[in-house]
Amino acid sequence: MVEYIWEDNQLEAIILGCGPSVGVPSLRSGWGKCDPTNSKNKRTRTSVFFKNFQGSWLIDASPDLRFQCLSHNIAKIDGVLCTHAHMDHVGGLGDLVGFASLGPIPFYADTLTCTQLENMLPYAFSGKTRFLDLFSVHDLFYLFDLPVMPIIQKHGNTHSLGYRFPKWAYSTDLVEISEEAFQMLEGIETWILACLSIYKNPKHAHLEKVLSWVERIKPRRTILTHMNSDLDYKELKAQLPFGVEPAFDGMHIFL
């Protein structure tokens, strides 16, 4: 296991969306067990925006990206980190053309995701219409001076990437964490972590499993995201242990 020195570099983040692939409410099942009168239960598809004095970045481009950026006056994106090529995480790629006035935007993903996206949306990555530059990442890389470590995560029969930063980590769409990944997560202060449901799922971690991971890593703060409609914000918050809380769309965090 290679050890890395994580330097301080404070960031501000916004949870743009904390919902599952169908959002909450969904077209199929509506609000589920979520109270529709609580605005924190209205969840667009999962994405996060973060920035420091050097630049601003996205993790994933959800199908709701245009609405999310307009809602939070986001007018500049210096790069995009992608977790995987499922549509609830890349369905908003076309909207990124609006941020590419100065040239193609750097887009970071693993090799499999790069290949999938080139096939799905070829005009975005090549030719005169290109507005995204693909970078395949497998080891430590930098966003200006900000170090980032990609972490491979099991996601059903495929995988996704989590991302480790100096003081925090982002882990969505995962069902298992390897021993190597646990080591890479050691020392984080904040963990934005997917928790789909109270029920077991072959592709996504459920609440009991997620809390066992938190107990092992022991971050100061854990924020649950990618939540289904069986997780009501108020009820979930009341039952979570100290230091763990549900996200909500528009949540601001300092990291």
Short mmCIF file of C-alpha atoms in Angstrom, two decimals:
data_model
loop_
_atom_site.label_atom_id
_atom_site.label_comp_id
_atom_site.label_asym_id
_atom_site.label_seq_id
_atom_site.Cartn_x
_atom_site.Cartn_y
_atom_site.Cartn_z
CA MET A 1 0.00 0.00 0.00
CA VAL A 2 1.52 3.30 -1.11
CA GLU A 3 1.18 6.11 1.41
CA TYR A 4 0.30 9.58 0.18
CA ILE A 5 0.64 12.93 1.91
CA TRP A 6 -2.70 14.71 1.85
CA GLU A 7 -2.24 18.48 2.04
CA ASP A 8 -4.83 20.87 3.44
CA ASN A 9 -6.91 22.67 0.84
CA GLN A 10 -10.35 23.74 2.07
CA LEU A 11 -13.25 23.28 -0.26
CA GLU A 12 -16.89 24.29 -0.38
CA ALA A 13 -19.30 21.71 -1.75
CA ILE A 14 -22.97 21.67 -2.72
CA ILE A 15 -24.99 18.47 -2.85
CA LEU A 16 -26.75 19.16 -6.15
CA GLY A 17 -28.79 15.97 -5.99
CA CYS A 18 -29.01 13.11 -3.50
CA GLY A 19 -31.65 10.91 -5.08
CA PRO A 20 -31.65 7.48 -6.72
CA SER A 21 -31.79 6.78 -10.45
CA VAL A 22 -35.53 7.55 -10.57
CA GLY A 23 -35.41 10.55 -8.23
CA VAL A 24 -37.87 11.32 -5.43
CA PRO A 25 -40.73 11.55 -6.18
CA SER A 26 -40.44 8.98 -8.95
CA LEU A 27 -42.75 8.58 -11.91
CA ARG A 28 -43.47 5.01 -10.86
CA SER A 29 -44.02 5.14 -7.11
CA GLY A 30 -44.27 8.82 -6.23
CA TRP A 31 -43.05 9.79 -2.78
CA GLY A 32 -42.99 6.29 -1.32
CA LYS A 33 -42.49 6.62 2.45
CA CYS A 34 -41.14 10.16 2.16
CA ASP A 35 -43.24 13.04 3.50
CA PRO A 36 -44.08 15.22 0.47
CA THR A 37 -44.49 18.31 2.67
CA ASN A 38 -40.82 18.21 3.65
CA SER A 39 -38.77 19.88 0.91
CA LYS A 40 -35.69 17.90 1.96
CA ASN A 41 -37.37 14.77 0.61
CA LYS A 42 -37.43 16.15 -2.93
CA ARG A 43 -34.34 14.51 -4.44
CA THR A 44 -32.94 15.01 -7.91
CA ARG A 45 -30.40 12.57 -9.32
CA THR A 46 -27.06 12.34 -7.53
CA SER A 47 -24.31 14.86 -8.27
CA VAL A 48 -22.04 17.16 -6.27
CA PHE A 49 -20.31 20.47 -7.04
CA PHE A 50 -17.20 21.58 -5.18
CA LYS A 51 -14.79 24.49 -5.42
CA ASN A 52 -11.83 26.25 -3.85
CA PHE A 53 -9.89 29.41 -4.69
CA GLN A 54 -8.37 27.71 -7.75
CA GLY A 55 -11.34 26.17 -9.52
CA SER A 56 -14.67 24.40 -9.46
CA TRP A 57 -15.59 20.83 -10.35
CA LEU A 58 -18.45 18.35 -10.63
CA ILE A 59 -18.67 14.74 -9.62
CA ASP A 60 -21.04 13.21 -12.18
CA ALA A 61 -23.42 14.96 -14.54
CA SER A 62 -26.90 13.81 -13.67
CA PRO A 63 -29.92 14.09 -16.00
CA ASP A 64 -31.01 16.99 -13.76
CA LEU A 65 -27.75 18.92 -14.22
CA ARG A 66 -29.19 21.93 -16.05
CA PHE A 67 -31.81 22.50 -13.35
CA GLN A 68 -29.24 21.92 -10.59
CA CYS A 69 -26.74 24.42 -11.99
CA LEU A 70 -29.38 27.07 -12.60
CA SER A 71 -30.71 26.59 -9.07
CA HIS A 72 -27.29 27.29 -7.56
CA ASN A 73 -25.97 29.90 -10.03
CA ILE A 74 -23.15 27.64 -11.20
CA ALA A 75 -21.60 29.32 -14.22
CA LYS A 76 -18.11 27.78 -14.32
CA ILE A 77 -16.87 24.18 -14.35
CA ASP A 78 -13.14 23.43 -14.62
CA GLY A 79 -13.48 19.66 -14.73
CA VAL A 80 -15.76 16.69 -14.16
CA LEU A 81 -15.03 13.53 -12.19
CA CYS A 82 -17.18 10.58 -13.24
CA THR A 83 -18.05 7.60 -11.04
CA HIS A 84 -19.42 5.36 -13.84
CA ALA A 85 -21.45 5.46 -17.04
CA HIS A 86 -24.95 4.67 -15.75
CA MET A 87 -27.44 7.19 -17.07
CA ASP A 88 -28.41 8.70 -13.72
CA HIS A 89 -24.75 9.81 -13.43
CA VAL A 90 -23.98 10.84 -17.02
CA GLY A 91 -27.38 11.79 -18.46
CA GLY A 92 -26.53 15.48 -18.20
CA LEU A 93 -23.30 15.36 -20.18
CA GLY A 94 -24.85 17.28 -23.04
CA ASP A 95 -25.50 20.22 -20.73
CA LEU A 96 -21.77 20.62 -20.13
CA VAL A 97 -21.39 22.23 -23.56
CA GLY A 98 -22.58 25.43 -21.89
CA PHE A 99 -19.43 25.50 -19.74
CA ALA A 100 -16.97 24.90 -22.59
CA SER A 101 -16.73 28.40 -24.05
CA LEU A 102 -12.96 28.49 -23.45
CA GLY A 103 -12.34 25.00 -24.78
CA PRO A 104 -13.07 21.37 -23.91
CA ILE A 105 -13.58 20.57 -20.23
CA PRO A 106 -11.32 17.93 -18.64
CA PHE A 107 -13.37 14.81 -17.87
CA TYR A 108 -11.89 12.17 -15.55
CA ALA A 109 -13.02 8.53 -15.47
CA ASP A 110 -11.60 5.03 -15.63
CA THR A 111 -10.80 3.34 -18.95
CA LEU A 112 -14.06 1.36 -19.13
CA THR A 113 -16.17 4.46 -18.55
CA CYS A 114 -14.16 6.46 -21.09
CA THR A 115 -14.82 3.80 -23.73
CA GLN A 116 -18.50 3.59 -22.89
CA LEU A 117 -18.97 7.34 -23.07
CA GLU A 118 -17.13 7.67 -26.37
CA ASN A 119 -19.61 5.16 -27.80
CA MET A 120 -22.64 6.76 -26.14
CA LEU A 121 -21.90 10.39 -26.99
CA PRO A 122 -19.16 10.54 -29.64
CA TYR A 123 -19.78 14.15 -30.66
CA ALA A 124 -18.90 15.33 -27.13
CA PHE A 125 -15.40 13.86 -27.24
CA SER A 126 -14.17 14.20 -30.83
CA GLY A 127 -14.23 16.38 -33.93
CA LYS A 128 -15.31 19.97 -34.26
CA THR A 129 -18.19 19.47 -31.81
CA ARG A 130 -15.90 18.27 -29.00
CA PHE A 131 -16.49 19.96 -25.66
CA LEU A 132 -15.04 17.32 -23.27
CA ASP A 133 -11.45 16.02 -22.98
CA LEU A 134 -11.28 12.46 -21.64
CA PHE A 135 -8.60 11.55 -19.09
CA SER A 136 -8.38 7.95 -17.90
CA VAL A 137 -7.42 7.85 -14.21
CA HIS A 138 -6.19 4.89 -12.20
CA ASP A 139 -3.87 6.43 -9.64
CA LEU A 140 -3.25 9.71 -7.86
CA PHE A 141 -3.97 12.77 -10.04
CA TYR A 142 -4.39 16.50 -9.45
CA LEU A 143 -7.05 19.12 -10.03
CA PHE A 144 -4.68 22.08 -10.12
CA ASP A 145 -2.94 21.53 -6.74
CA LEU A 146 -5.70 19.36 -5.27
CA PRO A 147 -4.70 15.68 -4.99
CA VAL A 148 -7.37 13.10 -5.83
CA MET A 149 -7.20 9.33 -5.54
CA PRO A 150 -9.72 7.17 -7.48
CA ILE A 151 -10.99 4.12 -5.60
CA ILE A 152 -12.49 1.09 -7.35
CA GLN A 153 -15.84 0.02 -5.84
CA LYS A 154 -17.96 -3.04 -6.52
CA HIS A 155 -21.34 -2.07 -8.01
CA GLY A 156 -23.30 -5.24 -8.77
CA ASN A 157 -21.67 -7.01 -11.73
CA THR A 158 -19.63 -3.94 -12.63
CA HIS A 159 -17.73 -1.27 -10.71
CA SER A 160 -17.76 2.44 -10.01
CA LEU A 161 -15.11 4.90 -8.86
CA GLY A 162 -15.08 6.61 -5.52
CA TYR A 163 -12.78 9.59 -4.97
CA ARG A 164 -10.51 10.35 -2.00
CA PHE A 165 -9.48 13.96 -1.39
CA PRO A 166 -7.21 15.37 1.34
CA LYS A 167 -9.88 15.52 4.05
CA TRP A 168 -12.92 13.84 2.54
CA ALA A 169 -14.16 11.13 0.22
CA TYR A 170 -17.10 10.61 -2.11
CA SER A 171 -18.48 7.10 -2.53
CA THR A 172 -21.65 6.42 -4.47
CA ASP A 173 -23.17 3.41 -6.23
CA LEU A 174 -21.32 0.67 -4.39
CA VAL A 175 -22.25 -2.55 -2.63
CA GLU A 176 -18.86 -3.67 -1.26
CA ILE A 177 -15.59 -2.06 -0.19
CA SER A 178 -12.33 -3.96 -0.55
CA GLU A 179 -9.62 -4.03 2.10
CA GLU A 180 -7.42 -1.88 -0.13
CA ALA A 181 -10.21 0.67 -0.49
CA PHE A 182 -10.73 0.76 3.28
CA GLN A 183 -7.03 1.58 3.68
CA MET A 184 -7.31 4.36 1.11
CA LEU A 185 -10.20 5.88 3.06
CA GLU A 186 -8.37 5.97 6.38
CA GLY A 187 -8.04 9.43 7.92
CA ILE A 188 -10.91 11.17 6.14
CA GLU A 189 -12.88 13.70 8.16
CA THR A 190 -16.00 13.81 5.98
CA TRP A 191 -17.50 10.97 3.95
CA ILE A 192 -20.27 11.56 1.42
CA LEU A 193 -21.58 8.02 1.11
CA ALA A 194 -24.40 6.36 -0.83
CA CYS A 195 -27.14 4.62 1.13
CA LEU A 196 -29.91 3.50 -1.20
CA SER A 197 -32.41 1.94 1.18
CA ILE A 198 -33.11 0.14 4.42
CA TYR A 199 -33.45 -3.01 2.32
CA LYS A 200 -30.65 -5.15 0.88
CA ASN A 201 -29.87 -4.67 -2.79
CA PRO A 202 -27.47 -6.59 -5.08
CA LYS A 203 -25.97 -3.37 -6.51
CA HIS A 204 -26.20 -0.81 -3.71
CA ALA A 205 -25.34 -0.74 -0.02
CA HIS A 206 -28.23 -0.60 2.43
CA LEU A 207 -28.39 1.29 5.72
CA GLU A 208 -27.11 -1.46 8.01
CA LYS A 209 -24.07 -2.12 5.84
CA VAL A 210 -23.32 1.57 5.40
CA LEU A 211 -23.33 2.15 9.15
CA SER A 212 -20.91 -0.75 9.63
CA TRP A 213 -18.53 0.92 7.17
CA VAL A 214 -18.83 4.21 9.03
CA GLU A 215 -18.03 2.45 12.29
CA ARG A 216 -14.85 1.09 10.74
CA ILE A 217 -13.59 4.29 9.07
CA LYS A 218 -14.83 6.61 11.84
CA PRO A 219 -14.99 9.91 9.94
CA ARG A 220 -15.97 12.95 11.95
CA ARG A 221 -18.98 13.48 9.68
CA THR A 222 -20.84 11.19 7.28
CA ILE A 223 -23.45 12.48 4.84
CA LEU A 224 -25.72 9.90 3.21
CA THR A 225 -26.66 10.38 -0.44
CA HIS A 226 -28.27 8.46 -3.35
CA MET A 227 -31.29 7.73 -1.13
CA ASN A 228 -34.45 5.96 -2.22
CA SER A 229 -38.02 6.93 -1.37
CA ASP A 230 -38.19 4.52 1.60
CA LEU A 231 -35.80 6.83 3.51
CA ASP A 232 -37.76 9.80 4.83
CA TYR A 233 -35.41 12.65 5.74
CA LYS A 234 -36.84 13.44 9.19
CA GLU A 235 -37.31 9.81 10.26
CA LEU A 236 -33.87 8.78 9.01
CA LYS A 237 -32.12 11.71 10.70
CA ALA A 238 -33.76 10.84 14.01
CA GLN A 239 -32.46 7.27 13.99
CA LEU A 240 -28.92 7.84 12.75
CA PRO A 241 -25.97 7.80 15.18
CA PHE A 242 -24.07 10.95 16.09
CA GLY A 243 -21.99 12.23 13.20
CA VAL A 244 -24.16 10.65 10.48
CA GLU A 245 -26.86 12.61 8.67
CA PRO A 246 -28.90 12.43 5.46
CA ALA A 247 -28.08 14.80 2.62
CA PHE A 248 -30.63 17.02 0.93
CA ASP A 249 -30.59 18.81 -2.40
CA GLY A 250 -28.82 22.15 -2.02
CA MET A 251 -26.91 21.15 1.13
CA HIS A 252 -23.72 23.26 1.56
CA ILE A 253 -20.66 21.67 3.13
CA PHE A 254 -17.19 22.98 3.98
CA LEU A 255 -14.50 20.33 3.56
#
